[in-house]
Amino acid sequence: MGSSRTIFGGQMMNLRPWIGIRGWTHADQTKNIGLAFGDLEHAPTRMFAIIVNVDDITLIEGERRARERCGEGNAHARSRPPADDIIGNKGHPGIFVNHPLILNFVSLEANEMFIWDRMEDVVERYGPLLHGIELGAMWPPVWAVQEFRERYPSLRLILRMTRDAVRALGGMDDPATPSRVGARVKEYPVTDVALNLSGPAEEGGVRFDTELVRGYLSAIRAAAPDVCLCAAGGFGAKLRTLEPFQRLITEFPDLSIAGGAAVTSVANCVDVSSAVALYRNGERIAAERAAAGVAERQFQEAKNAYNRVRQSYS
């Protein structure tokens, strides 16, 4: 399984790429999710990331208010489950799963001025099964991320970047913007960057501009080579939605991807069968690319050996 090796707090971290789904709302969705790995014909190249949405109200106003919101019939509120539903309570399992191939992430939407406090709240509430936090605030204070990283060096920190975050540094069509984004990302001691530059929804899904994303991924890789890259937006169970991943993985072999709206129901809940299909289809693409990469390296090694032999006789 591919990985990046990054030093944080004096510790070397093996950061495996992942295929993630955001928007899980109750434990019944994830209790059998380990079956996604059951009959794979190869060792998985990607981990499965369960991404749960959390916001200020979930963290500050407590369990009762969170449950009231979930019952209000608001799809946005329903997608932010109470803490007990995430970690389990009184012998009942939660959304988070203890499995060697599963990562449990919280996607945190909070005011950037209080992001450090909210990250502390996340660690306190979601406990030992938490593997990482995705920061939904647009360009949060670097000092807050730095202090948190020093205190919790084993947690993955994912900087989520949307079109709004990019526009804050320049126009989407400005050729200088990708390098500005790369330089800004370099300031953050994060493990992953999740890039979601998908355009407006079109018939059949969300528009994914592969070349636009490629340019930003390249700029981030050049500026911050140890950061794990993730592309998000528009990925679903159907193979055609994964075509951008198939094109990008040639250049970025350890690329992670995250799906959301394309695998959720009208009620804003994850459709488990679609989530499993997204993982398995994405994993197959990644495995095929990994096998092709091995074949390419073997061919190049054989070619180099042949050239050395020829030179020895010339």
PDB file of C-alpha atoms in Angstrom:
ATOM      1  CA  MET A   1       0.000   0.000   0.000  1.00  0.00           C
ATOM      2  CA  GLY A   2       1.461   3.386  -0.980  1.00  0.00           C
ATOM      3  CA  SER A   3       2.234   5.964   1.652  1.00  0.00           C
ATOM      4  CA  SER A   4       3.954   9.257   2.273  1.00  0.00           C
ATOM      5  CA  ARG A   5       6.445   9.517   5.118  1.00  0.00           C
ATOM      6  CA  THR A   6       6.274  12.781   7.007  1.00  0.00           C
ATOM      7  CA  ILE A   7       8.005  13.946  10.184  1.00  0.00           C
ATOM      8  CA  PHE A   8       5.809  15.720  12.758  1.00  0.00           C
ATOM      9  CA  GLY A   9       6.917  16.407  16.318  1.00  0.00           C
ATOM     10  CA  GLY A  10      10.006  14.281  15.763  1.00  0.00           C
ATOM     11  CA  GLN A  11       7.853  11.282  14.819  1.00  0.00           C
ATOM     12  CA  MET A  12       7.805   9.587  11.441  1.00  0.00           C
ATOM     13  CA  MET A  13       4.266   9.015  10.194  1.00  0.00           C
ATOM     14  CA  ASN A  14       3.276   6.539   7.506  1.00  0.00           C
ATOM     15  CA  LEU A  15       0.392   8.254   5.772  1.00  0.00           C
ATOM     16  CA  ARG A  16      -1.547   5.875   3.567  1.00  0.00           C
ATOM     17  CA  PRO A  17      -3.781   7.214   0.798  1.00  0.00           C
ATOM     18  CA  TRP A  18      -7.504   6.733   1.242  1.00  0.00           C
ATOM     19  CA  ILE A  19     -10.891   6.734  -0.436  1.00  0.00           C
ATOM     20  CA  GLY A  20     -13.309   8.642   1.761  1.00  0.00           C
ATOM     21  CA  ILE A  21     -17.045   9.171   2.033  1.00  0.00           C
ATOM     22  CA  ARG A  22     -18.465  12.116   3.949  1.00  0.00           C
ATOM     23  CA  GLY A  23     -21.907  12.456   5.513  1.00  0.00           C
ATOM     24  CA  TRP A  24     -22.385   9.353   7.702  1.00  0.00           C
ATOM     25  CA  THR A  25     -25.225   9.835  10.182  1.00  0.00           C
ATOM     26  CA  HIS A  26     -25.819   6.633  12.179  1.00  0.00           C
ATOM     27  CA  ALA A  27     -24.087   3.422  13.224  1.00  0.00           C
ATOM     28  CA  ASP A  28     -26.262   1.117  11.111  1.00  0.00           C
ATOM     29  CA  GLN A  29     -24.538   2.535   8.035  1.00  0.00           C
ATOM     30  CA  THR A  30     -21.036   1.520   9.099  1.00  0.00           C
ATOM     31  CA  LYS A  31     -21.492  -1.597  11.239  1.00  0.00           C
ATOM     32  CA  ASN A  32     -20.732  -3.938   8.317  1.00  0.00           C
ATOM     33  CA  ILE A  33     -18.552  -1.612   6.272  1.00  0.00           C
ATOM     34  CA  GLY A  34     -15.560  -3.928   6.723  1.00  0.00           C
ATOM     35  CA  LEU A  35     -17.230  -6.219   4.181  1.00  0.00           C
ATOM     36  CA  ALA A  36     -16.058  -3.759   1.514  1.00  0.00           C
ATOM     37  CA  PHE A  37     -12.648  -5.434   1.743  1.00  0.00           C
ATOM     38  CA  GLY A  38     -13.995  -8.993   1.913  1.00  0.00           C
ATOM     39  CA  ASP A  39     -13.319 -10.464  -1.519  1.00  0.00           C
ATOM     40  CA  LEU A  40     -10.845  -8.043  -3.056  1.00  0.00           C
ATOM     41  CA  GLU A  41      -8.448  -9.874  -5.347  1.00  0.00           C
ATOM     42  CA  HIS A  42      -5.448  -7.909  -4.075  1.00  0.00           C
ATOM     43  CA  ALA A  43      -4.126  -6.196  -0.956  1.00  0.00           C
ATOM     44  CA  PRO A  44      -5.873  -2.796  -0.755  1.00  0.00           C
ATOM     45  CA  THR A  45      -3.852   0.175  -1.961  1.00  0.00           C
ATOM     46  CA  ARG A  46      -6.216   2.622  -0.227  1.00  0.00           C
ATOM     47  CA  MET A  47      -7.768   2.806   3.216  1.00  0.00           C
ATOM     48  CA  PHE A  48     -11.490   3.509   3.613  1.00  0.00           C
ATOM     49  CA  ALA A  49     -12.142   6.856   5.328  1.00  0.00           C
ATOM     50  CA  ILE A  50     -15.388   7.446   7.239  1.00  0.00           C
ATOM     51  CA  ILE A  51     -15.855  11.234   7.325  1.00  0.00           C
ATOM     52  CA  VAL A  52     -18.460  12.580   9.780  1.00  0.00           C
ATOM     53  CA  ASN A  53     -19.621  16.201   9.636  1.00  0.00           C
ATOM     54  CA  VAL A  54     -19.425  18.241  12.857  1.00  0.00           C
ATOM     55  CA  ASP A  55     -20.053  21.942  13.483  1.00  0.00           C
ATOM     56  CA  ASP A  56     -20.103  24.542  16.276  1.00  0.00           C
ATOM     57  CA  ILE A  57     -23.596  23.649  17.464  1.00  0.00           C
ATOM     58  CA  THR A  58     -22.790  19.941  17.676  1.00  0.00           C
ATOM     59  CA  LEU A  59     -19.768  20.711  19.848  1.00  0.00           C
ATOM     60  CA  ILE A  60     -20.954  23.664  21.931  1.00  0.00           C
ATOM     61  CA  GLU A  61     -24.646  23.157  22.589  1.00  0.00           C
ATOM     62  CA  GLY A  62     -24.355  19.501  23.499  1.00  0.00           C
ATOM     63  CA  GLU A  63     -26.172  16.257  22.914  1.00  0.00           C
ATOM     64  CA  ARG A  64     -29.736  17.412  23.542  1.00  0.00           C
ATOM     65  CA  ARG A  65     -29.594  20.325  21.103  1.00  0.00           C
ATOM     66  CA  ALA A  66     -27.856  18.194  18.490  1.00  0.00           C
ATOM     67  CA  ARG A  67     -30.670  15.640  18.699  1.00  0.00           C
ATOM     68  CA  GLU A  68     -33.283  18.389  18.456  1.00  0.00           C
ATOM     69  CA  ARG A  69     -31.649  19.635  15.269  1.00  0.00           C
ATOM     70  CA  CYS A  70     -31.601  16.131  13.797  1.00  0.00           C
ATOM     71  CA  GLY A  71     -35.349  15.937  14.384  1.00  0.00           C
ATOM     72  CA  GLU A  72     -36.135  19.287  12.829  1.00  0.00           C
ATOM     73  CA  GLY A  73     -36.401  17.816   9.341  1.00  0.00           C
ATOM     74  CA  ASN A  74     -33.470  19.890   8.120  1.00  0.00           C
ATOM     75  CA  ALA A  75     -31.142  17.832   5.910  1.00  0.00           C
ATOM     76  CA  HIS A  76     -28.140  19.990   6.864  1.00  0.00           C
ATOM     77  CA  ALA A  77     -28.798  19.361  10.562  1.00  0.00           C
ATOM     78  CA  ARG A  78     -29.383  15.642  10.048  1.00  0.00           C
ATOM     79  CA  SER A  79     -25.955  15.317   8.464  1.00  0.00           C
ATOM     80  CA  ARG A  80     -24.305  16.458  11.737  1.00  0.00           C
ATOM     81  CA  PRO A  81     -25.007  13.647  14.208  1.00  0.00           C
ATOM     82  CA  PRO A  82     -24.654  13.910  18.014  1.00  0.00           C
ATOM     83  CA  ALA A  83     -21.439  12.701  19.645  1.00  0.00           C
ATOM     84  CA  ASP A  84     -23.023   9.568  21.121  1.00  0.00           C
ATOM     85  CA  ASP A  85     -24.075   8.473  17.642  1.00  0.00           C
ATOM     86  CA  ILE A  86     -20.505   8.880  16.426  1.00  0.00           C
ATOM     87  CA  ILE A  87     -18.573   7.117  19.199  1.00  0.00           C
ATOM     88  CA  GLY A  88     -21.303   4.881  20.638  1.00  0.00           C
ATOM     89  CA  ASN A  89     -22.775   4.855  24.135  1.00  0.00           C
ATOM     90  CA  LYS A  90     -23.783   2.337  26.813  1.00  0.00           C
ATOM     91  CA  GLY A  91     -22.718  -0.682  24.834  1.00  0.00           C
ATOM     92  CA  HIS A  92     -24.217   0.516  21.560  1.00  0.00           C
ATOM     93  CA  PRO A  93     -21.789   0.873  18.620  1.00  0.00           C
ATOM     94  CA  GLY A  94     -21.178   4.226  16.995  1.00  0.00           C
ATOM     95  CA  ILE A  95     -20.473   5.404  13.462  1.00  0.00           C
ATOM     96  CA  PHE A  96     -16.720   5.163  14.003  1.00  0.00           C
ATOM     97  CA  VAL A  97     -15.355   1.667  13.346  1.00  0.00           C
ATOM     98  CA  ASN A  98     -12.302  -0.078  14.777  1.00  0.00           C
ATOM     99  CA  HIS A  99     -10.805  -1.773  11.708  1.00  0.00           C
ATOM    100  CA  PRO A 100      -7.190  -1.870  10.460  1.00  0.00           C
ATOM    101  CA  LEU A 101      -8.167  -0.590   6.999  1.00  0.00           C
ATOM    102  CA  ILE A 102     -10.569   2.137   8.132  1.00  0.00           C
ATOM    103  CA  LEU A 103      -9.803   5.752   9.035  1.00  0.00           C
ATOM    104  CA  ASN A 104     -12.273   7.725  11.162  1.00  0.00           C
ATOM    105  CA  PHE A 105     -12.238  11.428  10.316  1.00  0.00           C
ATOM    106  CA  VAL A 106     -14.263  14.379  11.586  1.00  0.00           C
ATOM    107  CA  SER A 107     -14.940  17.177   9.095  1.00  0.00           C
ATOM    108  CA  LEU A 108     -15.070  20.292  11.268  1.00  0.00           C
ATOM    109  CA  GLU A 109     -16.959  23.404  10.215  1.00  0.00           C
ATOM    110  CA  ALA A 110     -16.224  26.157  12.710  1.00  0.00           C
ATOM    111  CA  ASN A 111     -15.408  29.845  12.910  1.00  0.00           C
ATOM    112  CA  GLU A 112     -11.729  30.133  12.021  1.00  0.00           C
ATOM    113  CA  MET A 113     -11.093  32.396  15.040  1.00  0.00           C
ATOM    114  CA  PHE A 114     -12.083  29.581  17.409  1.00  0.00           C
ATOM    115  CA  ILE A 115     -10.774  26.663  15.383  1.00  0.00           C
ATOM    116  CA  TRP A 116      -8.183  25.624  17.999  1.00  0.00           C
ATOM    117  CA  ASP A 117     -10.841  25.350  20.725  1.00  0.00           C
ATOM    118  CA  ARG A 118     -13.124  23.362  18.439  1.00  0.00           C
ATOM    119  CA  MET A 119     -10.313  20.980  17.473  1.00  0.00           C
ATOM    120  CA  GLU A 120      -9.668  20.394  21.178  1.00  0.00           C
ATOM    121  CA  ASP A 121     -13.388  19.710  21.628  1.00  0.00           C
ATOM    122  CA  VAL A 122     -13.269  17.153  18.807  1.00  0.00           C
ATOM    123  CA  VAL A 123     -10.394  15.241  20.425  1.00  0.00           C
ATOM    124  CA  GLU A 124     -12.103  15.316  23.828  1.00  0.00           C
ATOM    125  CA  ARG A 125     -15.436  14.075  22.482  1.00  0.00           C
ATOM    126  CA  TYR A 126     -14.517  11.550  19.832  1.00  0.00           C
ATOM    127  CA  GLY A 127     -11.712   9.781  21.618  1.00  0.00           C
ATOM    128  CA  PRO A 128      -9.391   6.920  20.703  1.00  0.00           C
ATOM    129  CA  LEU A 129     -11.049   5.889  17.421  1.00  0.00           C
ATOM    130  CA  LEU A 130     -10.435   9.345  15.920  1.00  0.00           C
ATOM    131  CA  HIS A 131      -7.693   9.303  13.272  1.00  0.00           C
ATOM    132  CA  GLY A 132      -7.898  12.815  11.897  1.00  0.00           C
ATOM    133  CA  ILE A 133      -9.686  16.154  11.524  1.00  0.00           C
ATOM    134  CA  GLU A 134     -10.594  17.884   8.284  1.00  0.00           C
ATOM    135  CA  LEU A 135     -10.561  21.664   8.705  1.00  0.00           C
ATOM    136  CA  GLY A 136     -13.516  23.237   6.935  1.00  0.00           C
ATOM    137  CA  ALA A 137     -12.618  26.819   7.894  1.00  0.00           C
ATOM    138  CA  MET A 138     -11.188  28.863   5.034  1.00  0.00           C
ATOM    139  CA  TRP A 139      -7.475  29.389   5.697  1.00  0.00           C
ATOM    140  CA  PRO A 140      -7.569  28.959   9.502  1.00  0.00           C
ATOM    141  CA  PRO A 141      -4.856  30.674  11.590  1.00  0.00           C
ATOM    142  CA  VAL A 142      -1.531  28.931  11.057  1.00  0.00           C
ATOM    143  CA  TRP A 143      -0.610  29.299  14.743  1.00  0.00           C
ATOM    144  CA  ALA A 144      -3.719  27.339  15.784  1.00  0.00           C
ATOM    145  CA  VAL A 145      -2.909  24.467  13.442  1.00  0.00           C
ATOM    146  CA  GLN A 146       0.741  24.526  14.534  1.00  0.00           C
ATOM    147  CA  GLU A 147      -0.094  24.358  18.250  1.00  0.00           C
ATOM    148  CA  PHE A 148      -2.593  21.577  17.703  1.00  0.00           C
ATOM    149  CA  ARG A 149      -0.117  19.602  15.598  1.00  0.00           C
ATOM    150  CA  GLU A 150       2.515  19.872  18.338  1.00  0.00           C
ATOM    151  CA  ARG A 151       0.043  18.656  20.945  1.00  0.00           C
ATOM    152  CA  TYR A 152      -1.436  15.808  18.871  1.00  0.00           C
ATOM    153  CA  PRO A 153       1.297  14.687  16.448  1.00  0.00           C
ATOM    154  CA  SER A 154      -0.332  11.331  15.682  1.00  0.00           C
ATOM    155  CA  LEU A 155      -3.587  12.775  14.277  1.00  0.00           C
ATOM    156  CA  ARG A 156      -3.924  13.519  10.584  1.00  0.00           C
ATOM    157  CA  LEU A 157      -4.888  17.117   9.823  1.00  0.00           C
ATOM    158  CA  ILE A 158      -6.599  17.706   6.497  1.00  0.00           C
ATOM    159  CA  LEU A 159      -6.820  21.202   5.033  1.00  0.00           C
ATOM    160  CA  ARG A 160      -9.971  21.360   2.935  1.00  0.00           C
ATOM    161  CA  MET A 161      -9.737  23.776   0.027  1.00  0.00           C
ATOM    162  CA  THR A 162     -12.723  24.964  -1.977  1.00  0.00           C
ATOM    163  CA  ARG A 163     -13.127  27.456  -4.780  1.00  0.00           C
ATOM    164  CA  ASP A 164     -13.736  30.182  -2.187  1.00  0.00           C
ATOM    165  CA  ALA A 165     -10.391  29.439  -0.530  1.00  0.00           C
ATOM    166  CA  VAL A 166      -8.661  29.654  -3.909  1.00  0.00           C
ATOM    167  CA  ARG A 167     -10.465  32.874  -4.857  1.00  0.00           C
ATOM    168  CA  ALA A 168      -9.227  34.463  -1.634  1.00  0.00           C
ATOM    169  CA  LEU A 169      -5.724  34.277  -3.138  1.00  0.00           C
ATOM    170  CA  GLY A 170      -6.596  35.304  -6.696  1.00  0.00           C
ATOM    171  CA  GLY A 171      -8.869  34.551  -9.616  1.00  0.00           C
ATOM    172  CA  MET A 172      -9.535  30.968 -10.653  1.00  0.00           C
ATOM    173  CA  ASP A 173      -8.267  31.810 -14.143  1.00  0.00           C
ATOM    174  CA  ASP A 174      -5.176  33.703 -12.956  1.00  0.00           C
ATOM    175  CA  PRO A 175      -2.154  31.559 -13.918  1.00  0.00           C
ATOM    176  CA  ALA A 176      -0.321  32.782 -10.796  1.00  0.00           C
ATOM    177  CA  THR A 177      -2.998  31.559  -8.374  1.00  0.00           C
ATOM    178  CA  PRO A 178      -1.870  27.892  -8.178  1.00  0.00           C
ATOM    179  CA  SER A 179       1.627  28.910  -7.057  1.00  0.00           C
ATOM    180  CA  ARG A 180       0.101  31.252  -4.453  1.00  0.00           C
ATOM    181  CA  VAL A 181      -2.043  28.400  -3.181  1.00  0.00           C
ATOM    182  CA  GLY A 182       0.984  26.106  -3.011  1.00  0.00           C
ATOM    183  CA  ALA A 183       2.974  28.692  -1.058  1.00  0.00           C
ATOM    184  CA  ARG A 184       0.076  29.196   1.366  1.00  0.00           C
ATOM    185  CA  VAL A 185      -0.378  25.463   1.916  1.00  0.00           C
ATOM    186  CA  LYS A 186       3.341  25.189   2.711  1.00  0.00           C
ATOM    187  CA  GLU A 187       2.754  27.384   5.785  1.00  0.00           C
ATOM    188  CA  TYR A 188       0.439  24.793   7.364  1.00  0.00           C
ATOM    189  CA  PRO A 189       1.755  21.741   9.266  1.00  0.00           C
ATOM    190  CA  VAL A 190      -1.014  19.535   7.867  1.00  0.00           C
ATOM    191  CA  THR A 191      -0.740  15.946   6.673  1.00  0.00           C
ATOM    192  CA  ASP A 192      -3.304  16.127   3.847  1.00  0.00           C
ATOM    193  CA  VAL A 193      -4.867  18.693   1.525  1.00  0.00           C
ATOM    194  CA  ALA A 194      -8.344  17.914   0.163  1.00  0.00           C
ATOM    195  CA  LEU A 195      -8.953  19.951  -2.980  1.00  0.00           C
ATOM    196  CA  ASN A 196     -12.575  20.430  -4.031  1.00  0.00           C
ATOM    197  CA  LEU A 197     -12.778  22.717  -7.055  1.00  0.00           C
ATOM    198  CA  SER A 198     -15.889  21.147  -8.578  1.00  0.00           C
ATOM    199  CA  GLY A 199     -18.059  23.485 -10.570  1.00  0.00           C
ATOM    200  CA  PRO A 200     -21.835  23.956 -10.491  1.00  0.00           C
ATOM    201  CA  ALA A 201     -23.944  20.812 -10.584  1.00  0.00           C
ATOM    202  CA  GLU A 202     -24.890  19.635 -14.032  1.00  0.00           C
ATOM    203  CA  GLU A 203     -27.212  16.919 -15.215  1.00  0.00           C
ATOM    204  CA  GLY A 204     -25.850  13.592 -14.052  1.00  0.00           C
ATOM    205  CA  GLY A 205     -23.538  14.953 -11.368  1.00  0.00           C
ATOM    206  CA  VAL A 206     -21.047  17.644 -10.411  1.00  0.00           C
ATOM    207  CA  ARG A 207     -18.686  19.009 -13.029  1.00  0.00           C
ATOM    208  CA  PHE A 208     -15.087  18.027 -12.301  1.00  0.00           C
ATOM    209  CA  ASP A 209     -12.453  20.008 -14.196  1.00  0.00           C
ATOM    210  CA  THR A 210      -9.569  17.540 -14.299  1.00  0.00           C
ATOM    211  CA  GLU A 211      -7.029  19.915 -15.834  1.00  0.00           C
ATOM    212  CA  LEU A 212      -7.855  22.664 -13.341  1.00  0.00           C
ATOM    213  CA  VAL A 213      -7.418  20.251 -10.437  1.00  0.00           C
ATOM    214  CA  ARG A 214      -4.212  18.862 -11.964  1.00  0.00           C
ATOM    215  CA  GLY A 215      -2.678  22.341 -12.037  1.00  0.00           C
ATOM    216  CA  TYR A 216      -3.414  22.996  -8.372  1.00  0.00           C
ATOM    217  CA  LEU A 217      -2.291  19.544  -7.259  1.00  0.00           C
ATOM    218  CA  SER A 218       0.992  20.053  -9.128  1.00  0.00           C
ATOM    219  CA  ALA A 219       1.545  23.453  -7.496  1.00  0.00           C
ATOM    220  CA  ILE A 220       0.851  22.065  -4.026  1.00  0.00           C
ATOM    221  CA  ARG A 221       3.103  19.054  -4.631  1.00  0.00           C
ATOM    222  CA  ALA A 222       5.936  21.353  -5.753  1.00  0.00           C
ATOM    223  CA  ALA A 223       5.619  23.650  -2.723  1.00  0.00           C
ATOM    224  CA  ALA A 224       4.819  21.033  -0.074  1.00  0.00           C
ATOM    225  CA  PRO A 225       6.095  17.644  -1.316  1.00  0.00           C
ATOM    226  CA  ASP A 226       5.409  15.805   1.971  1.00  0.00           C
ATOM    227  CA  VAL A 227       1.697  16.662   2.045  1.00  0.00           C
ATOM    228  CA  CYS A 228      -0.713  13.912   0.988  1.00  0.00           C
ATOM    229  CA  LEU A 229      -2.976  15.051  -1.837  1.00  0.00           C
ATOM    230  CA  CYS A 230      -6.703  14.422  -2.092  1.00  0.00           C
ATOM    231  CA  ALA A 231      -9.185  15.323  -4.835  1.00  0.00           C
ATOM    232  CA  ALA A 232     -12.822  15.725  -3.789  1.00  0.00           C
ATOM    233  CA  GLY A 233     -16.134  16.451  -5.440  1.00  0.00           C
ATOM    234  CA  GLY A 234     -18.309  14.564  -7.871  1.00  0.00           C
ATOM    235  CA  PHE A 235     -16.975  11.043  -7.246  1.00  0.00           C
ATOM    236  CA  GLY A 236     -19.673   8.383  -7.022  1.00  0.00           C
ATOM    237  CA  ALA A 237     -20.408   4.695  -7.447  1.00  0.00           C
ATOM    238  CA  LYS A 238     -20.571   4.878 -11.255  1.00  0.00           C
ATOM    239  CA  LEU A 239     -17.300   4.337 -13.077  1.00  0.00           C
ATOM    240  CA  ARG A 240     -17.748   7.413 -15.266  1.00  0.00           C
ATOM    241  CA  THR A 241     -17.581   9.636 -12.157  1.00  0.00           C
ATOM    242  CA  LEU A 242     -14.163   8.123 -11.400  1.00  0.00           C
ATOM    243  CA  GLU A 243     -12.647   8.916 -14.791  1.00  0.00           C
ATOM    244  CA  PRO A 244     -10.881  12.035 -13.391  1.00  0.00           C
ATOM    245  CA  PHE A 245      -9.276   9.840 -10.713  1.00  0.00           C
ATOM    246  CA  GLN A 246      -8.142   7.429 -13.409  1.00  0.00           C
ATOM    247  CA  ARG A 247      -6.455  10.281 -15.273  1.00  0.00           C
ATOM    248  CA  LEU A 248      -4.936  11.984 -12.230  1.00  0.00           C
ATOM    249  CA  ILE A 249      -3.530   8.877 -10.567  1.00  0.00           C
ATOM    250  CA  THR A 250      -1.033   8.436 -13.401  1.00  0.00           C
ATOM    251  CA  GLU A 251       0.689  11.641 -12.292  1.00  0.00           C
ATOM    252  CA  PHE A 252      -0.188  11.393  -8.590  1.00  0.00           C
ATOM    253  CA  PRO A 253       0.023   7.670  -7.716  1.00  0.00           C
ATOM    254  CA  ASP A 254      -0.697   8.207  -4.000  1.00  0.00           C
ATOM    255  CA  LEU A 255      -3.729  10.436  -4.600  1.00  0.00           C
ATOM    256  CA  SER A 256      -6.651  10.089  -2.182  1.00  0.00           C
ATOM    257  CA  ILE A 257     -10.231  10.884  -3.190  1.00  0.00           C
ATOM    258  CA  ALA A 258     -13.363  11.855  -1.267  1.00  0.00           C
ATOM    259  CA  GLY A 259     -16.982  11.461  -2.328  1.00  0.00           C
ATOM    260  CA  GLY A 260     -20.072  12.976  -0.773  1.00  0.00           C
ATOM    261  CA  ALA A 261     -23.197  14.211  -2.511  1.00  0.00           C
ATOM    262  CA  ALA A 262     -22.933  11.609  -5.266  1.00  0.00           C
ATOM    263  CA  VAL A 263     -23.391   8.768  -2.760  1.00  0.00           C
ATOM    264  CA  THR A 264     -26.051  10.351  -0.539  1.00  0.00           C
ATOM    265  CA  SER A 265     -29.816   9.993  -0.664  1.00  0.00           C
ATOM    266  CA  VAL A 266     -32.422  12.739  -0.892  1.00  0.00           C
ATOM    267  CA  ALA A 267     -32.489  12.763   2.933  1.00  0.00           C
ATOM    268  CA  ASN A 268     -28.784  13.719   2.925  1.00  0.00           C
ATOM    269  CA  CYS A 269     -27.755  10.313   4.288  1.00  0.00           C
ATOM    270  CA  VAL A 270     -25.016   8.088   2.895  1.00  0.00           C
ATOM    271  CA  ASP A 271     -26.253   5.269   0.680  1.00  0.00           C
ATOM    272  CA  VAL A 272     -24.132   2.392   1.966  1.00  0.00           C
ATOM    273  CA  SER A 273     -24.191   0.280  -1.206  1.00  0.00           C
ATOM    274  CA  SER A 274     -23.099   3.302  -3.273  1.00  0.00           C
ATOM    275  CA  ALA A 275     -20.337   4.087  -0.778  1.00  0.00           C
ATOM    276  CA  VAL A 276     -19.013   0.531  -0.956  1.00  0.00           C
ATOM    277  CA  ALA A 277     -19.191   0.589  -4.773  1.00  0.00           C
ATOM    278  CA  LEU A 278     -17.258   3.874  -4.848  1.00  0.00           C
ATOM    279  CA  TYR A 279     -14.530   2.388  -2.667  1.00  0.00           C
ATOM    280  CA  ARG A 280     -14.271  -0.859  -4.610  1.00  0.00           C
ATOM    281  CA  ASN A 281     -14.264   0.816  -8.028  1.00  0.00           C
ATOM    282  CA  GLY A 282     -11.718   3.397  -6.904  1.00  0.00           C
ATOM    283  CA  GLU A 283      -9.587   0.695  -5.318  1.00  0.00           C
ATOM    284  CA  ARG A 284      -9.624  -1.323  -8.542  1.00  0.00           C
ATOM    285  CA  ILE A 285      -8.437   1.701 -10.519  1.00  0.00           C
ATOM    286  CA  ALA A 286      -5.664   2.345  -7.985  1.00  0.00           C
ATOM    287  CA  ALA A 287      -4.575  -1.304  -7.976  1.00  0.00           C
ATOM    288  CA  GLU A 288      -4.423  -1.416 -11.784  1.00  0.00           C
ATOM    289  CA  ARG A 289      -2.322   1.740 -11.797  1.00  0.00           C
ATOM    290  CA  ALA A 290      -0.004   0.327  -9.130  1.00  0.00           C
ATOM    291  CA  ALA A 291       0.474  -2.852 -11.166  1.00  0.00           C
ATOM    292  CA  ALA A 292       1.177  -0.795 -14.289  1.00  0.00           C
ATOM    293  CA  GLY A 293       3.718   1.249 -12.337  1.00  0.00           C
ATOM    294  CA  VAL A 294       5.537  -1.909 -11.244  1.00  0.00           C
ATOM    295  CA  ALA A 295       5.600  -3.166 -14.835  1.00  0.00           C
ATOM    296  CA  GLU A 296       6.956   0.180 -16.054  1.00  0.00           C
ATOM    297  CA  ARG A 297       9.717   0.154 -13.434  1.00  0.00           C
ATOM    298  CA  GLN A 298      10.659  -3.431 -14.282  1.00  0.00           C
ATOM    299  CA  PHE A 299      10.802  -2.571 -17.988  1.00  0.00           C
ATOM    300  CA  GLN A 300      12.969   0.484 -17.294  1.00  0.00           C
ATOM    301  CA  GLU A 301      15.308  -1.530 -15.062  1.00  0.00           C
ATOM    302  CA  ALA A 302      15.655  -4.208 -17.751  1.00  0.00           C
ATOM    303  CA  LYS A 303      16.280  -1.534 -20.381  1.00  0.00           C
ATOM    304  CA  ASN A 304      18.958   0.120 -18.228  1.00  0.00           C
ATOM    305  CA  ALA A 305      20.636  -3.242 -17.601  1.00  0.00           C
ATOM    306  CA  TYR A 306      20.637  -3.978 -21.349  1.00  0.00           C
ATOM    307  CA  ASN A 307      22.176  -0.569 -22.109  1.00  0.00           C
ATOM    308  CA  ARG A 308      24.902  -1.131 -19.516  1.00  0.00           C
ATOM    309  CA  VAL A 309      25.775  -4.469 -21.115  1.00  0.00           C
ATOM    310  CA  ARG A 310      25.903  -2.871 -24.583  1.00  0.00           C
ATOM    311  CA  GLN A 311      28.155  -0.098 -23.325  1.00  0.00           C
ATOM    312  CA  SER A 312      30.521  -2.627 -21.741  1.00  0.00           C
ATOM    313  CA  TYR A 313      31.069  -4.205 -25.177  1.00  0.00           C
ATOM    314  CA  SER A 314      31.389  -0.966 -27.132  1.00  0.00           C
TER     315      SER A 314
END
